[in-house]
Short mmCIF file of C-alpha atoms (C1' of nucleotides) in Angstrom, two decimals:
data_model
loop_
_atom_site.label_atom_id
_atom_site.label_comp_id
_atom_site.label_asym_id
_atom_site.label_seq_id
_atom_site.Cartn_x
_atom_site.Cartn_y
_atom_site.Cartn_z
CA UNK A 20 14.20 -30.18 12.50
CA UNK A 21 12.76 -27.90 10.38
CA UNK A 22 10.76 -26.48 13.01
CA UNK A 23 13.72 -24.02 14.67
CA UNK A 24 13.38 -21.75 12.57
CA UNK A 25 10.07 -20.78 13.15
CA UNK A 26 10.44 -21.26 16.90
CA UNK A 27 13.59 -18.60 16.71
CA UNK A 28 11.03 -16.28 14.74
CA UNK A 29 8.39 -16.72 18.16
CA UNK A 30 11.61 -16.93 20.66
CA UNK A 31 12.54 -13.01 19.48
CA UNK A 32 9.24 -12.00 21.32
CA UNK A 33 7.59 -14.48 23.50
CA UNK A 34 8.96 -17.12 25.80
CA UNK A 35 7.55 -20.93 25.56
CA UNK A 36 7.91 -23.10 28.34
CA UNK A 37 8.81 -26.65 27.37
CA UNK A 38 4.64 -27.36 27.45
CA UNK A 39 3.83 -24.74 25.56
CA UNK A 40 6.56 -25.38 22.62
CA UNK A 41 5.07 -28.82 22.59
CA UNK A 42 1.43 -27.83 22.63
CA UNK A 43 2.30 -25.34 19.88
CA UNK A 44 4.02 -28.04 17.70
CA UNK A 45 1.05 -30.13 18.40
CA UNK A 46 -0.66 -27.82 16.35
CA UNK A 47 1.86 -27.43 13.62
CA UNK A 48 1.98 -29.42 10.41
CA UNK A 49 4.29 -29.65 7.38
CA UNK A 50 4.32 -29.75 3.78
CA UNK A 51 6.09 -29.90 0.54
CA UNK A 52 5.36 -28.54 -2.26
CA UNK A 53 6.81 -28.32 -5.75
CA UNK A 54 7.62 -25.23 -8.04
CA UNK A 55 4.46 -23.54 -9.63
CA UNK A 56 1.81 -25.26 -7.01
CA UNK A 57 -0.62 -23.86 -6.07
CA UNK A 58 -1.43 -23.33 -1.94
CA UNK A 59 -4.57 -20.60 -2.62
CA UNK A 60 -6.67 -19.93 -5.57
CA UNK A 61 -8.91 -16.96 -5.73
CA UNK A 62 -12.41 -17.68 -4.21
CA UNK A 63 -11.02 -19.86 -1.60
CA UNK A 64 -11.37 -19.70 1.79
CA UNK A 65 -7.63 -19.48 3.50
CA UNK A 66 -7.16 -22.15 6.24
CA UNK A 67 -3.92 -22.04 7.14
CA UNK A 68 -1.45 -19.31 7.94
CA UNK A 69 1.89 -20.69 6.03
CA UNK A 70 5.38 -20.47 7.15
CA UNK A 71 8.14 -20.61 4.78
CA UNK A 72 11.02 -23.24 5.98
CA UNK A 73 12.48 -23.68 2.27
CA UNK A 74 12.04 -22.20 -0.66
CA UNK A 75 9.60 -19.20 -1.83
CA UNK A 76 5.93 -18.59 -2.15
CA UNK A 77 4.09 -15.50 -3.93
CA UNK A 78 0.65 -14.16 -3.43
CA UNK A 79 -0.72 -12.28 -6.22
CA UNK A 80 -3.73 -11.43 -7.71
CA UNK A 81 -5.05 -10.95 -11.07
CA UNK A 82 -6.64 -8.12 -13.18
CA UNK A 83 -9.41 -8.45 -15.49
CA UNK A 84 -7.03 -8.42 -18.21
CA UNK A 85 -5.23 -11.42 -16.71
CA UNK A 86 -2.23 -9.46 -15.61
CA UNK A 87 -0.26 -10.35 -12.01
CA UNK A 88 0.18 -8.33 -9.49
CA UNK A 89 2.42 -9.57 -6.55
CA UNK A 90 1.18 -8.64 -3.24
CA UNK A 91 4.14 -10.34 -0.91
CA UNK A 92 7.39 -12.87 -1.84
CA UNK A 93 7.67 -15.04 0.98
CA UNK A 94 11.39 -16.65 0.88
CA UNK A 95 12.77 -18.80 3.87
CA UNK A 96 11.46 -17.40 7.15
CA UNK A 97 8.76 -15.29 6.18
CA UNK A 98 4.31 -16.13 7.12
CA UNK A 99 2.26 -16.09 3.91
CA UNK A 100 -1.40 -16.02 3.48
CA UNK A 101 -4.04 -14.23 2.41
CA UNK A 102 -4.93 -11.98 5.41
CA UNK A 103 -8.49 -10.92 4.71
CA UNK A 104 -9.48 -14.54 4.17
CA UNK A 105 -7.72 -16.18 7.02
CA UNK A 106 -9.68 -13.32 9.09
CA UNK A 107 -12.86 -13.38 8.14
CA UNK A 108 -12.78 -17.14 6.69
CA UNK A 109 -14.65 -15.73 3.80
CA UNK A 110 -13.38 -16.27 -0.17
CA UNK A 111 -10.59 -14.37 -0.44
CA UNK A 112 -8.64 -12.51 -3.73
CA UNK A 113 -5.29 -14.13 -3.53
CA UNK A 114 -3.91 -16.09 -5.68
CA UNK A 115 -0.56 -17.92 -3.67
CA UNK A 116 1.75 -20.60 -5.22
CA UNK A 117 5.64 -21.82 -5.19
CA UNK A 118 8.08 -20.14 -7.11
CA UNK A 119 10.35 -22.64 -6.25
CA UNK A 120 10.01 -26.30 -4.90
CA UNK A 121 9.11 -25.35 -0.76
CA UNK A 122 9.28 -26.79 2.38
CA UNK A 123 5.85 -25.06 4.79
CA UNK A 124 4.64 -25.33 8.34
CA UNK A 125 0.97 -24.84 8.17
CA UNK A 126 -1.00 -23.99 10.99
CA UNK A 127 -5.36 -24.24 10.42
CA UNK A 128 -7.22 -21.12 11.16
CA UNK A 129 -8.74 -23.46 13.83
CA UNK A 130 -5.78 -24.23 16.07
CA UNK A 131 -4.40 -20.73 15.75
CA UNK A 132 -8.03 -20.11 17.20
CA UNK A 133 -7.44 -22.72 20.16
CA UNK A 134 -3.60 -21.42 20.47
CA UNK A 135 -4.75 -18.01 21.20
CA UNK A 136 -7.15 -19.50 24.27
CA UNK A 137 -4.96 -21.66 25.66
CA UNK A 138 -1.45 -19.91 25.39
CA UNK A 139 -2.98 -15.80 25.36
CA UNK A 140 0.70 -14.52 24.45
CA UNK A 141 0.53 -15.48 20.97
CA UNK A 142 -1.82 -12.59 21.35
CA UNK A 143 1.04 -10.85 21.37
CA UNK A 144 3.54 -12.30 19.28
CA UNK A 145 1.13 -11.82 16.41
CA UNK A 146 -0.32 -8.34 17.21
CA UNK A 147 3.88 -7.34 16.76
CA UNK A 148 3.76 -9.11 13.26
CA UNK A 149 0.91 -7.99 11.98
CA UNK A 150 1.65 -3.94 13.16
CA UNK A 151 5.05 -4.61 11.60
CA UNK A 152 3.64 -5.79 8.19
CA UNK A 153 1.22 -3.42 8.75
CA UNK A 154 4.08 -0.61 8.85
CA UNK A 155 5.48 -1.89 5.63
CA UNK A 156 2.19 -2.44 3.76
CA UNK A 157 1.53 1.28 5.09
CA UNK A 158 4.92 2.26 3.73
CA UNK A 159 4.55 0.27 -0.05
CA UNK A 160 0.99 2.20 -0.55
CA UNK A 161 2.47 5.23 -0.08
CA UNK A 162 5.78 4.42 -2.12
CA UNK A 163 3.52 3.09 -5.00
CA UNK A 164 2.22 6.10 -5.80
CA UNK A 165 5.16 8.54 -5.29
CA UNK A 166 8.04 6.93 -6.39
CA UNK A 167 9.11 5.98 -9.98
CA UNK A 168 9.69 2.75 -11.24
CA UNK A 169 13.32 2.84 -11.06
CA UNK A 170 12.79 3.67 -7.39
CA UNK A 171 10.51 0.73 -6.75
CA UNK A 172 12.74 -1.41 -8.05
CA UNK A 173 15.76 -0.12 -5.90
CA UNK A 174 13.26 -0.79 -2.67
CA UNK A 175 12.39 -4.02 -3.79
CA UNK A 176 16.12 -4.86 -3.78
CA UNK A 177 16.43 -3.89 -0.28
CA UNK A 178 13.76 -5.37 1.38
CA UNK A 179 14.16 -8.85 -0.89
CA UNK A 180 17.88 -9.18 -1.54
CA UNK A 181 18.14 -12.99 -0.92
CA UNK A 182 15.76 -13.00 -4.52
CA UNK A 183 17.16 -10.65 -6.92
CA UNK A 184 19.50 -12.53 -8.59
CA UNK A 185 16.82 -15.79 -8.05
CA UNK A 186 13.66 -14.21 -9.41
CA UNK A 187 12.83 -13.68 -13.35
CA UNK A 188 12.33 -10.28 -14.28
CA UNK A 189 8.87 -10.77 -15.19
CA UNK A 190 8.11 -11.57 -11.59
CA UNK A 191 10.12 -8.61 -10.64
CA UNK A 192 8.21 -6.80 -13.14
CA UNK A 193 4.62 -7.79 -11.25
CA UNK A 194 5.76 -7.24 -7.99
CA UNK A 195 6.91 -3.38 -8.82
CA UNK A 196 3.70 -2.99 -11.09
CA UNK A 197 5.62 -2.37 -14.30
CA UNK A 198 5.19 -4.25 -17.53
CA UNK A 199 8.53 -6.90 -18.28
CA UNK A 200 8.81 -4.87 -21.45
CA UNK A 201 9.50 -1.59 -19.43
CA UNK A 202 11.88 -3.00 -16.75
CA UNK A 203 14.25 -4.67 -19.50
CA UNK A 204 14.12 -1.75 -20.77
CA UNK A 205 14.65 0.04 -17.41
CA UNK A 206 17.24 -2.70 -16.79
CA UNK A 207 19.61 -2.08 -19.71
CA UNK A 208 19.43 2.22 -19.69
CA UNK A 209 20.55 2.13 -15.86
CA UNK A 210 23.01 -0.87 -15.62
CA UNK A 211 23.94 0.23 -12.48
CA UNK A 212 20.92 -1.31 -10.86
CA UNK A 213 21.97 -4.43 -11.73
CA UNK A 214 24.42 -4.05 -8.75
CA UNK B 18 -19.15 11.96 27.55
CA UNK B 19 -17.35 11.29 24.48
CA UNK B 20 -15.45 8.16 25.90
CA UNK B 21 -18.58 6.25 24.73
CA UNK B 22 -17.34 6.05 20.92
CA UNK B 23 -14.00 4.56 21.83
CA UNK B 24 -16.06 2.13 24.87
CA UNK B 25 -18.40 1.30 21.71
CA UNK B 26 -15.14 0.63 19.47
CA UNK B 27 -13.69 -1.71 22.29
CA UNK B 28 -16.80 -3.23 23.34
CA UNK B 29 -17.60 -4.89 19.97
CA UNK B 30 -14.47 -6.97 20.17
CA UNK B 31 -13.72 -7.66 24.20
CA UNK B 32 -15.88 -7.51 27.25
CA UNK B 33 -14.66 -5.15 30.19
CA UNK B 34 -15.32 -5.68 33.39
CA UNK B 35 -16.21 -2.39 35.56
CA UNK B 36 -13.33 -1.99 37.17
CA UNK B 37 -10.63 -2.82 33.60
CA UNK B 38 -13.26 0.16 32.24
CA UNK B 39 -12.39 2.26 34.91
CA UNK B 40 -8.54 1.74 34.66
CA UNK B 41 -8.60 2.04 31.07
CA UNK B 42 -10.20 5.13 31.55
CA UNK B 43 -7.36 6.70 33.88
CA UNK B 44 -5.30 5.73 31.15
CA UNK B 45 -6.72 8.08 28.51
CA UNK B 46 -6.50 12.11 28.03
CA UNK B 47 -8.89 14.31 26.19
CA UNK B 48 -7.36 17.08 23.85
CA UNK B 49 -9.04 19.62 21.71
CA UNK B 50 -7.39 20.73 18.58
CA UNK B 51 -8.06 23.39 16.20
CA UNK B 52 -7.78 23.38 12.33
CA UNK B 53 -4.68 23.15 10.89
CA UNK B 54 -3.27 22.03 14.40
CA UNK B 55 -0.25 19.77 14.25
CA UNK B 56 -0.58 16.63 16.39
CA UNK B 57 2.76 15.23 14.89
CA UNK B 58 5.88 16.65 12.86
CA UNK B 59 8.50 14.18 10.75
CA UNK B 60 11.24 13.65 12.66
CA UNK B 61 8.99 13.99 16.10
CA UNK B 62 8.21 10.60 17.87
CA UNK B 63 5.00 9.38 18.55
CA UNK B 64 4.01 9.58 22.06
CA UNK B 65 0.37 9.03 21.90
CA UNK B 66 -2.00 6.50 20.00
CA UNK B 67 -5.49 8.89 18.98
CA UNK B 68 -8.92 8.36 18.45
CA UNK B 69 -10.77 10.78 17.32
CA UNK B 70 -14.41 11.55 18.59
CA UNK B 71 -15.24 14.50 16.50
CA UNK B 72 -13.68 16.47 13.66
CA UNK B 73 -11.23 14.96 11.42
CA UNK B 74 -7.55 14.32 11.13
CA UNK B 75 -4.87 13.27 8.30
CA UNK B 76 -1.64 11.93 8.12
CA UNK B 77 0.57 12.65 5.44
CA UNK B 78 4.34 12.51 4.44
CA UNK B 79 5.95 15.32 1.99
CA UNK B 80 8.52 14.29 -0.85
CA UNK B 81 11.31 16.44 -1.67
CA UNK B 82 9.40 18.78 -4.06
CA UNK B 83 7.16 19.82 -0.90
CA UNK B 84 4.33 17.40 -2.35
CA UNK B 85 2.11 16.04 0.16
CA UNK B 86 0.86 12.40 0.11
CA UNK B 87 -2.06 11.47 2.07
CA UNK B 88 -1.64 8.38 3.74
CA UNK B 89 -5.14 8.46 5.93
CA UNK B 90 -7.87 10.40 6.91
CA UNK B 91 -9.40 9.85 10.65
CA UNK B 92 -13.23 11.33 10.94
CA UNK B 93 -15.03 10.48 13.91
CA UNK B 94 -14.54 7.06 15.59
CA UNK B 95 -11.23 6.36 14.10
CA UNK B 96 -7.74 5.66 15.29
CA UNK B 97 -4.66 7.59 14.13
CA UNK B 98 -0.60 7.64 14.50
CA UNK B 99 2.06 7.44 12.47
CA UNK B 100 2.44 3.56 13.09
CA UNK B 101 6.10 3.31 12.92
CA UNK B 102 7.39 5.79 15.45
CA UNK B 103 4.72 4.42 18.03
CA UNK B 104 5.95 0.64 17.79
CA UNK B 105 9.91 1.60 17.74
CA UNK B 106 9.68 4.82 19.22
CA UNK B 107 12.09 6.70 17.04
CA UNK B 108 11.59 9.62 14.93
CA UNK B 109 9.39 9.07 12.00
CA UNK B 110 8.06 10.58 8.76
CA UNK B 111 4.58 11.34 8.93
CA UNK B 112 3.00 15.04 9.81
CA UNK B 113 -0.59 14.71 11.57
CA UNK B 114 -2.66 17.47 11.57
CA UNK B 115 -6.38 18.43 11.85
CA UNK B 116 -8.64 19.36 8.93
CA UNK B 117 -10.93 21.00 10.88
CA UNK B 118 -11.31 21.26 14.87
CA UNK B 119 -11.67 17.85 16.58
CA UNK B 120 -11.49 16.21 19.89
CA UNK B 121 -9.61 13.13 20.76
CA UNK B 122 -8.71 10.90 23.32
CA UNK B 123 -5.13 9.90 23.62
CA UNK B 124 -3.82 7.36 25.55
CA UNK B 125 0.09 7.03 25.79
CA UNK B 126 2.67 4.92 24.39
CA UNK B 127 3.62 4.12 27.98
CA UNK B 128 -0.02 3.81 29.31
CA UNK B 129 -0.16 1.37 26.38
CA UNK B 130 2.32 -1.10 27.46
CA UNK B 131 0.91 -0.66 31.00
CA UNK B 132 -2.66 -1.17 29.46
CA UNK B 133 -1.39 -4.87 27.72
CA UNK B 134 0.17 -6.20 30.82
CA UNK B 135 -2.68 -5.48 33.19
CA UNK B 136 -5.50 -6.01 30.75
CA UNK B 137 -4.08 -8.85 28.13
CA UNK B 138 -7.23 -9.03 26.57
CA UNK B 139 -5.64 -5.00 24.74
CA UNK B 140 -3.41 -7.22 23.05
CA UNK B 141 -6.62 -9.08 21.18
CA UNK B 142 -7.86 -5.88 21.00
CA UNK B 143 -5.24 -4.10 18.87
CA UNK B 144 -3.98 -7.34 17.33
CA UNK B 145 -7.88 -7.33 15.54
CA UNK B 146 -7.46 -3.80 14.82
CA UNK B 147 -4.12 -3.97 13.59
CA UNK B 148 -4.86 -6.82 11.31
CA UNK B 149 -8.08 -5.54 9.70
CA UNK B 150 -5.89 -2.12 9.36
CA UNK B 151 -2.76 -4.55 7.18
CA UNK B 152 -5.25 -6.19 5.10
CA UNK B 153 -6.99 -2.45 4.05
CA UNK B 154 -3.47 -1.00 4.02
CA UNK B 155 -2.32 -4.39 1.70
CA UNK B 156 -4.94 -3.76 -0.62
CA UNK B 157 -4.97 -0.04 -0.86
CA UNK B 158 -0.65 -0.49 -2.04
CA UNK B 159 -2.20 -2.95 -4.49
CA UNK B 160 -4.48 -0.58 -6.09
CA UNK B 161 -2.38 2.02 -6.09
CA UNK B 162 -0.34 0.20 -8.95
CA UNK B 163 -3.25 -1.53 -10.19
CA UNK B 164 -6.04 1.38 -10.58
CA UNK B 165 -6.48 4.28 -12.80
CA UNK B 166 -6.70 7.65 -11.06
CA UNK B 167 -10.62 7.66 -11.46
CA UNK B 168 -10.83 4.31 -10.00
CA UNK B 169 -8.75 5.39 -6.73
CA UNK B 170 -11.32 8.21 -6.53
CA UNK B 171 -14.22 6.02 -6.40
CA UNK B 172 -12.18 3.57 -4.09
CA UNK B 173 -11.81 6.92 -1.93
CA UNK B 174 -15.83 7.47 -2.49
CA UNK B 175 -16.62 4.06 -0.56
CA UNK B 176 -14.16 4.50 1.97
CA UNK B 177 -14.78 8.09 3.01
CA UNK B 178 -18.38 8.13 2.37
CA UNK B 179 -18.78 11.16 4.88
CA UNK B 180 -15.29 12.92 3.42
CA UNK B 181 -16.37 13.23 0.28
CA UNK B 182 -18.65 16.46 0.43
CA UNK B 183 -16.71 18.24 2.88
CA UNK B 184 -13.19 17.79 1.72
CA UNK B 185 -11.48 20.14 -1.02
CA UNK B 186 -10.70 18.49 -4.08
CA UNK B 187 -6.49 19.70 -3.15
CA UNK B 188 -7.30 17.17 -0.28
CA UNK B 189 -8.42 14.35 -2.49
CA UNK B 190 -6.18 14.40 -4.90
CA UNK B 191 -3.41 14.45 -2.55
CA UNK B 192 -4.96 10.80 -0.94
CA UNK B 193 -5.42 9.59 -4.46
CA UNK B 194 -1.94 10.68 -5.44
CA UNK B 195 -2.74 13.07 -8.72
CA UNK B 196 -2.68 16.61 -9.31
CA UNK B 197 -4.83 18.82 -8.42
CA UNK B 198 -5.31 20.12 -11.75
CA UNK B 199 -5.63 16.54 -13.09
CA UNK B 200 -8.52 15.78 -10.33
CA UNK B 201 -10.22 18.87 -11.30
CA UNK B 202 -10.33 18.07 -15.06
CA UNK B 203 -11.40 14.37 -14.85
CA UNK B 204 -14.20 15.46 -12.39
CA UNK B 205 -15.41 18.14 -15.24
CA UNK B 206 -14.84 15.27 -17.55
CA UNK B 207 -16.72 12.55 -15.72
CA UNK B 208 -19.37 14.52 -13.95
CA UNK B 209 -20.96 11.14 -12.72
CA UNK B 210 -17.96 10.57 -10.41
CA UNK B 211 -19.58 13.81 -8.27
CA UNK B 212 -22.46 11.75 -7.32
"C1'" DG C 25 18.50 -33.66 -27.69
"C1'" DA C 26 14.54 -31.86 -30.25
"C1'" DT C 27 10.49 -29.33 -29.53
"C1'" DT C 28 7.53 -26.53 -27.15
"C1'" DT C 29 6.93 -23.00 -23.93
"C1'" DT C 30 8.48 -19.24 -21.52
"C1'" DT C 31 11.37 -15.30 -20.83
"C1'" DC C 32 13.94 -11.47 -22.52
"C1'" DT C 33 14.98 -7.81 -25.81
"C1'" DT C 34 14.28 -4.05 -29.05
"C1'" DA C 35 11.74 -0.68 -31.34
"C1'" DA C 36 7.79 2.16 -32.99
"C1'" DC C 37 3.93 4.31 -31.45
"C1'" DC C 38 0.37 5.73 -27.87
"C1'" DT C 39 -1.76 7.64 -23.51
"C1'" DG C 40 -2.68 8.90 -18.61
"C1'" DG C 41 -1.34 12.05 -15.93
"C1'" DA C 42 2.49 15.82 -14.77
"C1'" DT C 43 4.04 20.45 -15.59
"C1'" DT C 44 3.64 25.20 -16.35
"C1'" DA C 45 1.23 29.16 -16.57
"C1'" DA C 46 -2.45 32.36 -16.43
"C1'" DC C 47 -7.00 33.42 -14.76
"C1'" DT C 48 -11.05 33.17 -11.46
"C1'" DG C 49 -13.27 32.41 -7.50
"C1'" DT C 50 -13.10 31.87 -2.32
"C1'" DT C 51 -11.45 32.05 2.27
"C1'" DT C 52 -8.52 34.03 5.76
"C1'" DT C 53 -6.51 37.45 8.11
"C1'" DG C 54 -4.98 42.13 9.37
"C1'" DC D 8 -13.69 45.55 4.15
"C1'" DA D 9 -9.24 45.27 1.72
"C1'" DA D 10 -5.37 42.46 0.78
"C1'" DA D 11 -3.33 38.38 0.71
"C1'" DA D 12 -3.39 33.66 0.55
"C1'" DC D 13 -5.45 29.69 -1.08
"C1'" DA D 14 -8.46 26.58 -4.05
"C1'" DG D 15 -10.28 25.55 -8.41
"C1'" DT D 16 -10.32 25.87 -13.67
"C1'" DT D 17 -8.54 25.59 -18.37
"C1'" DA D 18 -5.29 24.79 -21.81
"C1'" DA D 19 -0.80 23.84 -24.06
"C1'" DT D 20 3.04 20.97 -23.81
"C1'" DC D 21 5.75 17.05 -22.10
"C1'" DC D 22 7.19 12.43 -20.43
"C1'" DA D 23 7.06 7.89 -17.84
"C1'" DG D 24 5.50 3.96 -18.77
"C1'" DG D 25 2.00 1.06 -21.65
"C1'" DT D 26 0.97 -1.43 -26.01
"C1'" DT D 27 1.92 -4.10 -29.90
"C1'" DA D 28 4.68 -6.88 -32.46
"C1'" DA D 29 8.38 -9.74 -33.73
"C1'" DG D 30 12.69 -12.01 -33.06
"C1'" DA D 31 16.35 -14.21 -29.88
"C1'" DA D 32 17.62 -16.79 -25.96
"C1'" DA D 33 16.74 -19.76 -22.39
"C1'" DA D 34 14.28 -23.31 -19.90
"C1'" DA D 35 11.02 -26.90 -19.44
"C1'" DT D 36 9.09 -31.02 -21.28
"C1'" DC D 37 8.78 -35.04 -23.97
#
DNA sequence: GATTTTTCTTAACCTGGATTAACTGTTTTG
DNA sequence: CAAAACAGTTAATCCAGGTTAAGAAAAATC
């Protein structure tokens, strides 16, 4: 199933007992959804955290002038959702949709509520995902105002590689804040960095 | 004493009992520090998570041209570390110093782990804390793309409400990521920023 | 498979913020 | 309190990356 993924993800940090992995998949639901849907639009209130069994999502939000700006890709194996929303269930900013058609396991803001109660280690397993995203999100703020375009683009090859020959440059574009005009241009004066 | 900030901190998201106060308590070290102090060089690990219950701290990396990026500012009642080295505990790149003379309670990385197994409940704790620090660190790398240097210095303004008289502008502009000289002329410029 | 929509490219011109440098306070420190 | 070190100011010049526009190529849709 579908599921083993996810439960390799939790197995590198916590151990289930047969009860507890089928509590936890009690709680666990699927879904499919097709290139360009939507999963989040801005002013909604995030009720599920999403994990990525096919595919890719992107969250993103948008300026006044309408432009994107990519806050996370989530390809096969990664959690998506709009923090700050699934938090405080208040509307969030995020916009988050599929890039490509997606296979999800969703699990409601409510039974990650319950999970925490009645198995307290997933306590844990998400207080080490969420200081390790922290870490990077720490590490991207930083980057984003010290290193050059060409140099954002380099890191987003490193920390995405299964998307760089999958993603359009214009998404490329929004993710490393630069306009698609610029990085074609970028593109074609360093043709090395189309490794 | 000045434990009562941090007991204040914990208190508002888990309830102690008298005697998980008192162990915590063992746990924790007071240290004084004087301006311009180092609490943490790049390339040092990170032995000790700090809170700070008076004064004020940074943390900051330096690029190759000796330029120093400020990647937070910890007045009274925050936490600070450089993030990385305390999860994997290997060398990392922040310096941590203190802009003027502070006191803060430390508690160790090992006390830590000691800490979440006796008391679980540390793992909602920093889990909380850890996820309301992604989503401000997530939209901080956001803006940094996405604002104009004026706009990160009011975005500084709301943050640091109590920073923003008693830092120097070198300071500022070094969290904002501009020049000094460039802070100094759009402040002349737009003397309503200097409210 | 023709048409519409979207993405990519190229090029001219523009601008926010960096760089350099020189001068003027202010703090530190001996 | 003198000297040195540091912080702030101003101004001239420069450049990374934005803007606008228009055409070419590719992909999505009927």
């Amino acid at each position: 199933m579908n599921h083993d993924l996810l439960l390799e993800s939790i197995a590198k940090h916590i151990h289930l007992t047969e009860d507890e992995r089928t509590l936890f998949l009690s709680y666990i639901q699927t879904k499919k959804v097709r290139k360009k849907q939507y999963l989040l639009l801005e002013g909604e209130v995030n009720r599920f955290a999403m994990f990525v069994t096919s595919g890719c999502l992107r969250s993103y939000n948008l300026d006044e002038n309408g432009f994107q700006y990519i806050q996370q890709f989530a390809p096969e194996g990664w959690w998506m959702g709009d923090m700050y929303s699934l938090i405080t269930q208040e509307p969030g900013h995020l916009y988050i949709d599929a890039l490509f058609d997606s296979e999800l396991l969703l699990i409601s803001k409510t039974n990650l509520e319950r999970l925490y109660k009645e198995i307290p280690k997933f306590n844990y397993y998400f207080r080490i995902l969420a200081e390790k995203s922290l870490v990077s999100y720490q590490t991207r703020a930083m980057e984003n105002l010290r290193l050059t375009a060409k140099e954002r683009y380099e890191k987003f090859c490193l920390r995405y590689p299964s998307l760089v020959d999958c993603l359009s440059q214009k998404q490329v574009a929004a993710y490393i804040g630069v306009t698609p005009e610029f990085l074609s241009k970028m593109l074609h004066a360093e043709p090395e960095l189309k490794s």
